[in-house]
Tab-separated table of C-alpha atoms in Angstrom:
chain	number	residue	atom	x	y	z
A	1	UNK	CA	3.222	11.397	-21.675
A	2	UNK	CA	6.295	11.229	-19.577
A	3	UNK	CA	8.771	14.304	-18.872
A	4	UNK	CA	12.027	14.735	-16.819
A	5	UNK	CA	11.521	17.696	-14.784
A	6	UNK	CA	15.169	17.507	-13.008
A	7	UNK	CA	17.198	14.426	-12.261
A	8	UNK	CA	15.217	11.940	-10.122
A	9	UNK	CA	12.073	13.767	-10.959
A	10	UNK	CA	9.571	12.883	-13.199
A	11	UNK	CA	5.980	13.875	-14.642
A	12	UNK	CA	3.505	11.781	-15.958
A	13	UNK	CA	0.623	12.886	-17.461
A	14	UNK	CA	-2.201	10.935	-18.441
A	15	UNK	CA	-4.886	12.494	-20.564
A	16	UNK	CA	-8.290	11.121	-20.315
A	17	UNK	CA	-12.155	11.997	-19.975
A	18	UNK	CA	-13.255	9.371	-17.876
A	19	UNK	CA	-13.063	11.902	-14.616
A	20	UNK	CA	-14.648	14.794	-13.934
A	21	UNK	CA	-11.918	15.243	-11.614
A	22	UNK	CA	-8.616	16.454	-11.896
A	23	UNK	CA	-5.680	14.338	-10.197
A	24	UNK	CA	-2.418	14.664	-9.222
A	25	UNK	CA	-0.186	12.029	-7.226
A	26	UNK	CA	3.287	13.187	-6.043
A	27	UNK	CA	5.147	10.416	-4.962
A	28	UNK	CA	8.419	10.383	-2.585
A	29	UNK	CA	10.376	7.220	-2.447
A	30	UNK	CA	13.599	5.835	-0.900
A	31	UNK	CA	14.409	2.761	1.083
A	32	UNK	CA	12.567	2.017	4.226
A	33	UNK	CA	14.770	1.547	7.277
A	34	UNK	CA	14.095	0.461	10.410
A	35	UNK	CA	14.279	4.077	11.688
A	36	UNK	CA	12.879	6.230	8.587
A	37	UNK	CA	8.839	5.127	8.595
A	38	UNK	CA	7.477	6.995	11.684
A	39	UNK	CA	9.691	9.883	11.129
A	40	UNK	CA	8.356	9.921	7.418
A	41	UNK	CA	4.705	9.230	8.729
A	42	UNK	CA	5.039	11.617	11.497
A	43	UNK	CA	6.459	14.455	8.492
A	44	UNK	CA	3.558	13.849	6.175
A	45	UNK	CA	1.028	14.945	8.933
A	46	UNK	CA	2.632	17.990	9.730
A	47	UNK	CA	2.670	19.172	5.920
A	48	UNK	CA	-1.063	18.654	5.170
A	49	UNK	CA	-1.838	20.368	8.219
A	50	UNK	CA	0.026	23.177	8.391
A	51	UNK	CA	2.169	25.732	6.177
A	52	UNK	CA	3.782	29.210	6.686
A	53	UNK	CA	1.229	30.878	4.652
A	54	UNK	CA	-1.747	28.750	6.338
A	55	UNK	CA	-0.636	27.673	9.504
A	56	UNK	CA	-3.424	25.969	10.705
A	57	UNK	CA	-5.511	23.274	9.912
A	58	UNK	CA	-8.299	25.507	9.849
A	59	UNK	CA	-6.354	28.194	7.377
A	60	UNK	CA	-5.291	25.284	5.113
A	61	UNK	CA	-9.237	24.043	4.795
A	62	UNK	CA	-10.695	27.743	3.873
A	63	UNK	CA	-8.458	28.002	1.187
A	64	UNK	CA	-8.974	24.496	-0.359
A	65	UNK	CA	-12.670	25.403	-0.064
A	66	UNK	CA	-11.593	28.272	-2.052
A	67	UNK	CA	-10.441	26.125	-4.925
A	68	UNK	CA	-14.279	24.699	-5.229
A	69	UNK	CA	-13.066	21.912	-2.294
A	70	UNK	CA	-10.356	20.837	-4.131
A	71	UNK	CA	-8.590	17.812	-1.541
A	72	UNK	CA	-4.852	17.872	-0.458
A	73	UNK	CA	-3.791	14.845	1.781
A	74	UNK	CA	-0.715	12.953	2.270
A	75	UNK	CA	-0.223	9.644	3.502
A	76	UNK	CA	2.540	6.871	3.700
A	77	UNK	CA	2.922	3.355	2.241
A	78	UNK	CA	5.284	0.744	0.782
A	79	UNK	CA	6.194	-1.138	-2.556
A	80	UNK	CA	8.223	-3.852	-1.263
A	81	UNK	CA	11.234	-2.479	0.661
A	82	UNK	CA	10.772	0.896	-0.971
A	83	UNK	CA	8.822	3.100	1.506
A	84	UNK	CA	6.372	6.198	-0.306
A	85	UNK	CA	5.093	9.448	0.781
A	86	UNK	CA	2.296	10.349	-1.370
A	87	UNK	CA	0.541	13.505	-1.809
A	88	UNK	CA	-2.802	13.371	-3.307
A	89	UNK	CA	-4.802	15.951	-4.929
A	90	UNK	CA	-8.349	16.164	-6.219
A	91	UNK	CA	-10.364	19.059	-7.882
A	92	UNK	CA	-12.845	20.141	-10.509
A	93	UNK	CA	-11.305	20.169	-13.457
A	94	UNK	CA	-11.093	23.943	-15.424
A	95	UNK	CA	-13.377	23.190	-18.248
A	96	UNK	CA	-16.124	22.678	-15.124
A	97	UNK	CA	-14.993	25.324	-12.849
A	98	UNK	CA	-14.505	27.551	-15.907
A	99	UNK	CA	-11.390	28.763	-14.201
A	100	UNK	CA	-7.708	28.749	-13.998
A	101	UNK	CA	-8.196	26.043	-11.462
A	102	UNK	CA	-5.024	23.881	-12.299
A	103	UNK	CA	-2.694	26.460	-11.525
A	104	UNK	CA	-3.915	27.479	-8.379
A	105	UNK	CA	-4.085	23.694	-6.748
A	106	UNK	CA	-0.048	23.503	-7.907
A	107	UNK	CA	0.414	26.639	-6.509
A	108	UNK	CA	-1.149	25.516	-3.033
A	109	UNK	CA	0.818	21.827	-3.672
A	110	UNK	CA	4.220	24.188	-3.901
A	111	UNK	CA	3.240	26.032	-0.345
A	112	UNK	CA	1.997	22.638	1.030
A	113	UNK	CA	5.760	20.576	-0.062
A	114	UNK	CA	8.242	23.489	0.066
A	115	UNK	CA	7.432	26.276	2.437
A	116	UNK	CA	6.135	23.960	5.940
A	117	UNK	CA	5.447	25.508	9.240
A	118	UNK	CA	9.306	25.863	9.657
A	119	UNK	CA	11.827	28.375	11.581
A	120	UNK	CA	15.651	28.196	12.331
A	121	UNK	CA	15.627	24.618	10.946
A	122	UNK	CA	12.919	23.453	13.407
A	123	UNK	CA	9.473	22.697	12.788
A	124	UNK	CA	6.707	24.585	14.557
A	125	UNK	CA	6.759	23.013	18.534
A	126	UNK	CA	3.164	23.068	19.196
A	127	UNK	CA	2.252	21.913	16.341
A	128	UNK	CA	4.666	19.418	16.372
A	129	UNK	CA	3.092	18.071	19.463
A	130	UNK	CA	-0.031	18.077	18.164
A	131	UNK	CA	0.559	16.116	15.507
A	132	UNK	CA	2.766	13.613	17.522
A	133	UNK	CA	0.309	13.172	20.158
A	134	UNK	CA	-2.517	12.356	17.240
A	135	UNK	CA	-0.225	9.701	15.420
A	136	UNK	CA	0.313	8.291	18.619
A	137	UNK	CA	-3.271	7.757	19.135
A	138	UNK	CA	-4.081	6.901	15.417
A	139	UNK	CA	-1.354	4.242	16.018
A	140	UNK	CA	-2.579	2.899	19.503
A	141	UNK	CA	-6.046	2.582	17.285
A	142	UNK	CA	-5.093	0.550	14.504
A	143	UNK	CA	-3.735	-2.154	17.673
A	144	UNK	CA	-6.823	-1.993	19.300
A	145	UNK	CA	-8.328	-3.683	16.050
A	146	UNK	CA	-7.480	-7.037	17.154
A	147	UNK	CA	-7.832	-8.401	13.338
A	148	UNK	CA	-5.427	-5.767	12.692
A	149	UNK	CA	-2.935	-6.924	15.739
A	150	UNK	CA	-3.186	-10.561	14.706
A	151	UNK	CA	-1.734	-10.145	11.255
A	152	UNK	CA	0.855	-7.639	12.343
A	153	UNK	CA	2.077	-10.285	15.126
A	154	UNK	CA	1.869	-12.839	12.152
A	155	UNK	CA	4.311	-10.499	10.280
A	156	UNK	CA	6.820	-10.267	12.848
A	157	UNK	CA	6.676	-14.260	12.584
A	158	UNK	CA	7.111	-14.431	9.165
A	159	UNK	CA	9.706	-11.938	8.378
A	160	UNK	CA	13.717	-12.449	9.207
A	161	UNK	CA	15.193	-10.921	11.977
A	162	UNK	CA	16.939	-8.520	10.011
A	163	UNK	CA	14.005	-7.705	7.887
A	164	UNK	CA	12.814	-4.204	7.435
A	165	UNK	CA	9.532	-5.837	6.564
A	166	UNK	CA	9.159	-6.491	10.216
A	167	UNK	CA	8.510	-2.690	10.643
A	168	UNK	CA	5.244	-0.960	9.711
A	169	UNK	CA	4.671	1.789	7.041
A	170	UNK	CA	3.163	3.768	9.505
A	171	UNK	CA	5.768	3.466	12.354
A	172	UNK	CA	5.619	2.848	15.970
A	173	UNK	CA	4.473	4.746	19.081
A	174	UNK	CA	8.131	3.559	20.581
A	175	UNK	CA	9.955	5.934	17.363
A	176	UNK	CA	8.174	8.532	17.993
A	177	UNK	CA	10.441	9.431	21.020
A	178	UNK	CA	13.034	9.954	18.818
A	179	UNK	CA	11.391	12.623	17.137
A	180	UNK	CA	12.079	16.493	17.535
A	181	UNK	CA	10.993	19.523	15.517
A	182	UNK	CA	14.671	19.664	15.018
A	183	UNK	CA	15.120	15.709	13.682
A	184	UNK	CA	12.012	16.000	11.308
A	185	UNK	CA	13.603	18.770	9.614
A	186	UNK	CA	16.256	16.646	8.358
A	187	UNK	CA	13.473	14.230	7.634
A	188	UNK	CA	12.002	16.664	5.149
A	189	UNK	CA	15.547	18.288	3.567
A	190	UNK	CA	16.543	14.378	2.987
A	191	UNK	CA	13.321	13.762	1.343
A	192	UNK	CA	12.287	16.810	-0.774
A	193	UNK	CA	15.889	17.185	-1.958
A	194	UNK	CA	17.203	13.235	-1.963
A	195	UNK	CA	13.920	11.140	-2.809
A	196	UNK	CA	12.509	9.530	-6.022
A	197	UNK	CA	9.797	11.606	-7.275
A	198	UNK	CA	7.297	10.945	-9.789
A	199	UNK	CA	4.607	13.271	-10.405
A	200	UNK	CA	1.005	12.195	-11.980
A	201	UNK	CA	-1.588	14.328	-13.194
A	202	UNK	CA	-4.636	12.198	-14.461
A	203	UNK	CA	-7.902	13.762	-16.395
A	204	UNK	CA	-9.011	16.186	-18.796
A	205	UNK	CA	-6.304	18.358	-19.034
A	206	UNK	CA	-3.258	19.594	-21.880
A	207	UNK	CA	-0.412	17.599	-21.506
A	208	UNK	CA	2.220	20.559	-22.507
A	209	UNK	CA	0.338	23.330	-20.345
A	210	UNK	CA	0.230	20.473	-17.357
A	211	UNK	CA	4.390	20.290	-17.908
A	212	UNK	CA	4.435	23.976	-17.744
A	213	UNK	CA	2.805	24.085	-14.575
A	214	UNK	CA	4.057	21.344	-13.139
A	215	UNK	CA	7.610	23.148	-13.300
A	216	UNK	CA	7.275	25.725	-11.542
A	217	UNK	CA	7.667	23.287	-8.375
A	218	UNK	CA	10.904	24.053	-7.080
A	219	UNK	CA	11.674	20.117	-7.322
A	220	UNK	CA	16.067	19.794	-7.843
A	221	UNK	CA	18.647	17.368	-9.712
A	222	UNK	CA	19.171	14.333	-6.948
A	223	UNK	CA	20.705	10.916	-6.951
A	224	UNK	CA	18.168	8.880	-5.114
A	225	UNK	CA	19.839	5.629	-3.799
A	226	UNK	CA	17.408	2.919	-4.671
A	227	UNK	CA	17.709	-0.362	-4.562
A	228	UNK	CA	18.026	-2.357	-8.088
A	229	UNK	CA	14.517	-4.294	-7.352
A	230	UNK	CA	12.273	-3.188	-4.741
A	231	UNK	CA	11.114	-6.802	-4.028
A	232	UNK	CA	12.043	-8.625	-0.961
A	233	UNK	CA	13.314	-11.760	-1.248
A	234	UNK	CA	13.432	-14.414	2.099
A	235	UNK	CA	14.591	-17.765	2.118
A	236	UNK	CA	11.937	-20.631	3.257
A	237	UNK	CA	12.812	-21.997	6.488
A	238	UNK	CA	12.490	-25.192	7.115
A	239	UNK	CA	10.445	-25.152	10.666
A	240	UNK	CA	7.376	-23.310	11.456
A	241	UNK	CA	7.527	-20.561	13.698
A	242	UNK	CA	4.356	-20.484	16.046
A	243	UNK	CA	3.100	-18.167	18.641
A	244	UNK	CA	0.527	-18.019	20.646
A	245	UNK	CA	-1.386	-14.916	22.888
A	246	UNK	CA	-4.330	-14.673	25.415
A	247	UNK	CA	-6.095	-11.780	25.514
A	248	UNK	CA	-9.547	-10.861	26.452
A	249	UNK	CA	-10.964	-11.442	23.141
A	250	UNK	CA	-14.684	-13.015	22.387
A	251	UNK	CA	-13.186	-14.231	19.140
A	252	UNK	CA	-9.828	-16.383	18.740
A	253	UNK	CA	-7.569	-14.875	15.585
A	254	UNK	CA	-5.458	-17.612	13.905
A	255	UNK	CA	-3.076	-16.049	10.998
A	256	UNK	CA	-0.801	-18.104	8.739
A	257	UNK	CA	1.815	-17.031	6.759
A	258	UNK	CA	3.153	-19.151	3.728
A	259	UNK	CA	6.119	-18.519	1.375
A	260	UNK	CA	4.990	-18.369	-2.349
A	261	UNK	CA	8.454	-17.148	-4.210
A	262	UNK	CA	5.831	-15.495	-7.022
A	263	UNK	CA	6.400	-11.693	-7.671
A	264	UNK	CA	4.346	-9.237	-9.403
A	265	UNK	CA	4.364	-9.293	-13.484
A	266	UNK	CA	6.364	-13.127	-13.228
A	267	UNK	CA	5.533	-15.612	-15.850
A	268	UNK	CA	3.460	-17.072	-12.962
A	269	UNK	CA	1.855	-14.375	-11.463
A	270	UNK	CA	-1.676	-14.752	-13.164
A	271	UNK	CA	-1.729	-18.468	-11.879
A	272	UNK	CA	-0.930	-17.234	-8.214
A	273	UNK	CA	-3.762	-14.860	-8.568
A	274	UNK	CA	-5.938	-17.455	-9.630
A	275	UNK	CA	-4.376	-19.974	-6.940
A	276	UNK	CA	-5.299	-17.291	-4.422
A	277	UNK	CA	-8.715	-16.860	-5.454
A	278	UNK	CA	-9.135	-20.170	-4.644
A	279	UNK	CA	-7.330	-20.592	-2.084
A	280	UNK	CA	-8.639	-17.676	-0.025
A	281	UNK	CA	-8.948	-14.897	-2.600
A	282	UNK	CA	-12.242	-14.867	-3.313
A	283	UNK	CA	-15.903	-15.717	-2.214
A	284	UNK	CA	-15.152	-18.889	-4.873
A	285	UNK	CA	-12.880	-19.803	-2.239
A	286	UNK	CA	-11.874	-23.173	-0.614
A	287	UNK	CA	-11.637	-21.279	2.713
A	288	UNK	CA	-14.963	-18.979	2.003
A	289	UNK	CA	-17.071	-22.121	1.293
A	290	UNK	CA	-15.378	-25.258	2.934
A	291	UNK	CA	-13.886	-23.766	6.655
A	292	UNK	CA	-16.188	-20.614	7.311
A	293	UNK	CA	-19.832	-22.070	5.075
A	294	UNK	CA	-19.670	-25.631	5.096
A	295	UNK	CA	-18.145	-26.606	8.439
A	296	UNK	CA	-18.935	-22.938	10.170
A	297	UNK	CA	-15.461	-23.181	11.573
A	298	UNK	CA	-14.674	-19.641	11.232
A	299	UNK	CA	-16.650	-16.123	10.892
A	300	UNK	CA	-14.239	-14.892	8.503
A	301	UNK	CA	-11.258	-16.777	5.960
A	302	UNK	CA	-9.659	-15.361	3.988
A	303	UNK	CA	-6.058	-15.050	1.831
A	304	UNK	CA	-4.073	-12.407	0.696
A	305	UNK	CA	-1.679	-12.479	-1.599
A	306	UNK	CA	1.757	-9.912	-1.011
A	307	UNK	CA	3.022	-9.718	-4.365
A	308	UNK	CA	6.208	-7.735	-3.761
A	309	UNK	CA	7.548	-10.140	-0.475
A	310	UNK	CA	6.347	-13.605	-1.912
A	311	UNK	CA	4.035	-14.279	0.732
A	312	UNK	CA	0.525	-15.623	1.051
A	313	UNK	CA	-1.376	-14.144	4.102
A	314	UNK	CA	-4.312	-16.263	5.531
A	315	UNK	CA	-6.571	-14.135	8.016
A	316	UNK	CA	-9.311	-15.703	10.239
A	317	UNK	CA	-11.559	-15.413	13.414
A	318	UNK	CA	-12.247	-18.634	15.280
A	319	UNK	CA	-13.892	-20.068	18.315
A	320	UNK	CA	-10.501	-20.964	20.786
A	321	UNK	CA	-12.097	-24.730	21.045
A	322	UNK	CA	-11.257	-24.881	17.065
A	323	UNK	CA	-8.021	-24.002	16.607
A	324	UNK	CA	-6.538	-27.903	15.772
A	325	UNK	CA	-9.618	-28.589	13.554
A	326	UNK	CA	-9.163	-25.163	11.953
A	327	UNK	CA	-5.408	-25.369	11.700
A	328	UNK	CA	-5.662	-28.592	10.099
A	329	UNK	CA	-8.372	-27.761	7.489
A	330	UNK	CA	-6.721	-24.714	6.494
A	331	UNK	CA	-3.604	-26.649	5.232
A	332	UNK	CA	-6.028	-29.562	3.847
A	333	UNK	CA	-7.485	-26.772	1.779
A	334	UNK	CA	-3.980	-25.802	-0.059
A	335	UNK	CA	-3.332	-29.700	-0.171
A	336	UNK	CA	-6.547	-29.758	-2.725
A	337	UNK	CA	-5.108	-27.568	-4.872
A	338	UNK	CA	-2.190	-28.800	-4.999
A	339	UNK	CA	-4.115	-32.479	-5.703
A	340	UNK	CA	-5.861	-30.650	-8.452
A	341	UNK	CA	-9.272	-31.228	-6.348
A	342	UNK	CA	-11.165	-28.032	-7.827
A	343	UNK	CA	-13.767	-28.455	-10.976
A	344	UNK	CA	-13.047	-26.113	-14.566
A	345	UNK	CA	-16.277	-24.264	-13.360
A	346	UNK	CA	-14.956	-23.126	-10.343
A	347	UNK	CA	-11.683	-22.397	-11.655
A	348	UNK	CA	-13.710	-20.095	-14.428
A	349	UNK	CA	-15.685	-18.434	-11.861
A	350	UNK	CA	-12.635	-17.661	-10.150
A	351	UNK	CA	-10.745	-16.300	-13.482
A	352	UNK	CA	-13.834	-14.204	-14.253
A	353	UNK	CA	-14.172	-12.087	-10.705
A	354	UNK	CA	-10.336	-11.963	-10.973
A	355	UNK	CA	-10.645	-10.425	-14.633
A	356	UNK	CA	-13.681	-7.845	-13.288
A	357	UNK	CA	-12.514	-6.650	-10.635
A	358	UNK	CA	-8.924	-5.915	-12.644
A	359	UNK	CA	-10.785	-4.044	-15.005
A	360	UNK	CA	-13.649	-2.154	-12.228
A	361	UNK	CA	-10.466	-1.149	-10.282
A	362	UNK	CA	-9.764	1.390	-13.602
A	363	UNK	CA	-13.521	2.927	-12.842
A	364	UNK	CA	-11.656	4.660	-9.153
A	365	UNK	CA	-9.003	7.442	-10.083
A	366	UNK	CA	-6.769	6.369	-7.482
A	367	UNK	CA	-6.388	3.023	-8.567
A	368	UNK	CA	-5.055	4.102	-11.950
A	369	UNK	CA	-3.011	6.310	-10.078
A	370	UNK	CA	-1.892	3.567	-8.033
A	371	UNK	CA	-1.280	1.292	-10.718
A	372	UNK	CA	1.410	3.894	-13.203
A	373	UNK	CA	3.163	4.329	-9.838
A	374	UNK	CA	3.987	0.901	-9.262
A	375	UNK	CA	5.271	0.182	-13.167
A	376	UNK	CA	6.854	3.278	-12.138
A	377	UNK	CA	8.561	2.126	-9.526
A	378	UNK	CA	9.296	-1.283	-10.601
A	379	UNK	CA	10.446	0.031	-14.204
A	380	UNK	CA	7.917	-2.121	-16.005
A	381	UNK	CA	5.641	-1.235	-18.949
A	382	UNK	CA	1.911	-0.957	-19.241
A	383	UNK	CA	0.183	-4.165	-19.049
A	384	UNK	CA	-2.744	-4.255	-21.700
A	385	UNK	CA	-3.664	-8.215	-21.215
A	386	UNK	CA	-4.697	-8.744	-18.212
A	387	UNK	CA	-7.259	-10.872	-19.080
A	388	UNK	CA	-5.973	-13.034	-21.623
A	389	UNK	CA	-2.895	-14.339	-19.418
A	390	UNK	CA	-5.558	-14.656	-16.290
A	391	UNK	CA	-7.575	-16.781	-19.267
A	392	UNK	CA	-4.425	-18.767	-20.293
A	393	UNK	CA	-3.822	-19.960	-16.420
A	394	UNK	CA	-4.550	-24.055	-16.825
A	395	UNK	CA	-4.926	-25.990	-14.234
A	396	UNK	CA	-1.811	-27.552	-13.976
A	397	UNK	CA	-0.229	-24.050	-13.537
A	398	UNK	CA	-2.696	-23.920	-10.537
A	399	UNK	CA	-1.198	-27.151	-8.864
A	400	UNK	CA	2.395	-26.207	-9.627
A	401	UNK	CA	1.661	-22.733	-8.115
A	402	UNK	CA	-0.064	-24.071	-4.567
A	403	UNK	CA	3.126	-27.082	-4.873
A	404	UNK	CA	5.601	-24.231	-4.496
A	405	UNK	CA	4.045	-22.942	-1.434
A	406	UNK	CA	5.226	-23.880	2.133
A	407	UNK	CA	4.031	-22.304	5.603
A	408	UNK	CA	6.272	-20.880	7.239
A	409	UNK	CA	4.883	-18.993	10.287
A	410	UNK	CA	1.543	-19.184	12.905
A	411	UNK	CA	-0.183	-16.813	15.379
A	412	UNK	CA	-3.457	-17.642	17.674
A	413	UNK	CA	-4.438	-14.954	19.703
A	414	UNK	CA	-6.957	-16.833	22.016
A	415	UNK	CA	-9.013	-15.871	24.707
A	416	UNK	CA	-9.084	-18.688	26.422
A	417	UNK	CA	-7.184	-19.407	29.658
């Protein structure tokens, strides 16, 4: 059941049994910039960490142990070019904890959003630096995953110049200079009084007494300025942009990144899907079986399809030696497809795991979550057949898929000299 709690906000509420959890998702949206994400990432650690009434870390974890343990987190992402600040909160629901529950989680969500560690417009300094200083490590981290670096220099290949794609949810160490107790501030006013909110409560609960609740947030009328789609659309170039990078690695990382205009919920999304899962998708896969099994030319292959940027991501660790052999096989494998080289059985196989693992995805809380926010965001209804367009995918809609894509960028990191 939807309700419009003030302009630009909205509650969902989605009855069910399923959980014995109680859920709520509060979701902040606006464009991403190539200025906003660290600030925004930088924001969301310093409100689950610290508020006026608990303004420690410490405080804020007695008093969700209070509340039987109920969780409060917040992290960052994107949907396309929109970029998200998400609040997400788990607890017993009241018919277990025989107890007002409910109430007092929103009540700790209101201190949590609306009444931060903040005085005379700044945020608290030392905590400030804290929490700087720990996204600047958590940052440095996710680089020193070289897996992780590969495909992010891959990105920076693939994307336009001008392409906020280029930049990171999570932000950069280099931002983070520009940020002040003072500067987040504005952060925060812009995005608790400007941002697209929608609000989800999943579980066992009363729709009506959840909206009652709910509204006692001290959310406010706003015109968010969204974009009309939040896809991101690039046009195919016609060269391939390659880089490559030594670095003391024991394993080589070769990423390729190929233009597939095919968006989320298009008449040929389900035969992308099932293109990708044979492609790279799945352990069915052309890259699983033929380049890392068959000719042991990588440890891992796989492929990832991006289904708000049109891009197909191919990940893999090689030995330096292979990187022409590997190269090479890699594109033979999307030739195949495109030849129509791939038996109904496998094709089936693939269309099954695609179907189960739609459908096992609705046994995790956060994936339903996940999945209203995004027809949220993208102002699409519910999708109830799955399946039976994944089943109608032929194999012609296969090879016209893997015919539209083209490759468009390529990263080694070697460690070879």
């Amino acid at each position: 059941m939807d309700y419009r709690l003030a302009k630009g906000v909205d509650l969902h509420v989605i009855p069910t049994k399923q959980f014995k959890m109680t859920h709520i998702l509060i979701d902040f949206a606006t464009p991403q910039t190539t200025t906003n994400a660290t600030a925004r990432n930088l924001l969301a650690n310093l409100l689950e960490t610290s508020t006026h009434l608990y303004p420690t870390q410490t405080a804020l974890a007695r008093q969700m142990a209070k509340l039987y343990g109920a969780f409060v987190s917040i992290i960052v992402g994107r949907v396309g070019r929109l970029h998200t600040v998400r609040l997400r909160s788990s607890f017993i629901n009241d018919h277990l904890a025989e107890r007002e529950l409910f109430s007092q989680v929103v009540e700790l969500i209101n201190q949590v959003l609306f009444h931060p560690l903040v005085d005379d417009g700044e945020f608290d300094s030392p905590t400030f630096r804290l929490q700087s200083n720990n996204l600047a490590s958590t940052i440095k981290s996710l680089y020193d995953d070289k897996q992780f670096y590969a495909n992010q220099k891959l990105l920076k290949l693939y994307y336009s110049d001008d392409s906020v794609m280029k930049n990171p949810s999570f932000g950069s160490i280099e931002d983070l200079e520009y940020c002040s107790p003072a500067s987040l501030f504005e952060t925060y006013q812009k995005m608790i009084n400007q941002d697209k909110v929608d609000i989800f409560v999943l579980g066992n609960v009363d729709p009506e007494k959840v909206s009652s609740i709910i509204r006692q947030l001290p959310f406010t009328d706003r015109e968010p300025e969204l974009p009309d789609t939040p896809f991101y659309f690039q046009k195919v170039h016609a060269d391939v942009v390659s880089d490559q990078e030594r670095q003391n690695v024991s394993q080589a990382k070769l990423d390729l990144g190929y233009h597939l205009p095919i968006y989320y919920r298009d008449p040929l999304y389900p035969a992308a899907l099932v293109f990708n899962g044979l492609f790279g998708g799945t352990p069915y896969s052309k890259l699983f079986t033929n380049v890392r099994e068959k000719a042991s030319l990588a440890y891992y292959a796989s492929s990832r399809l991006a289904p708000f940027s049109g891009l197909v991501n191919v990940q893999t660790g090689i030995q330096s030696a292979d990187y022409e052999t590997a190269l090479k096989m890699i594109q033979q494998q999307a030739v195949e497809i495109q030849e129509g080289q791939f038996t109904p059985e496998l094709m089936r196989e693939v269309q099954d795991a695609l179907i189960n693992q739609h459908y096992a995805g609705f046994d995790i809380a956060n994936n339903v979550l996940e999945h209203h926010l995004v027809n949220q965001l993208l102002s699409l209804p519910e999708q109830t057949d799955f399946a039976e367009q994944v089943n109608q995918v032929t194999k012609d809609d296969v090879m016209k898929v893997a015919a539209m894509m083209k490759l468009q960028a390529s990263y080694l990191l070697s460690g070879e000299k």
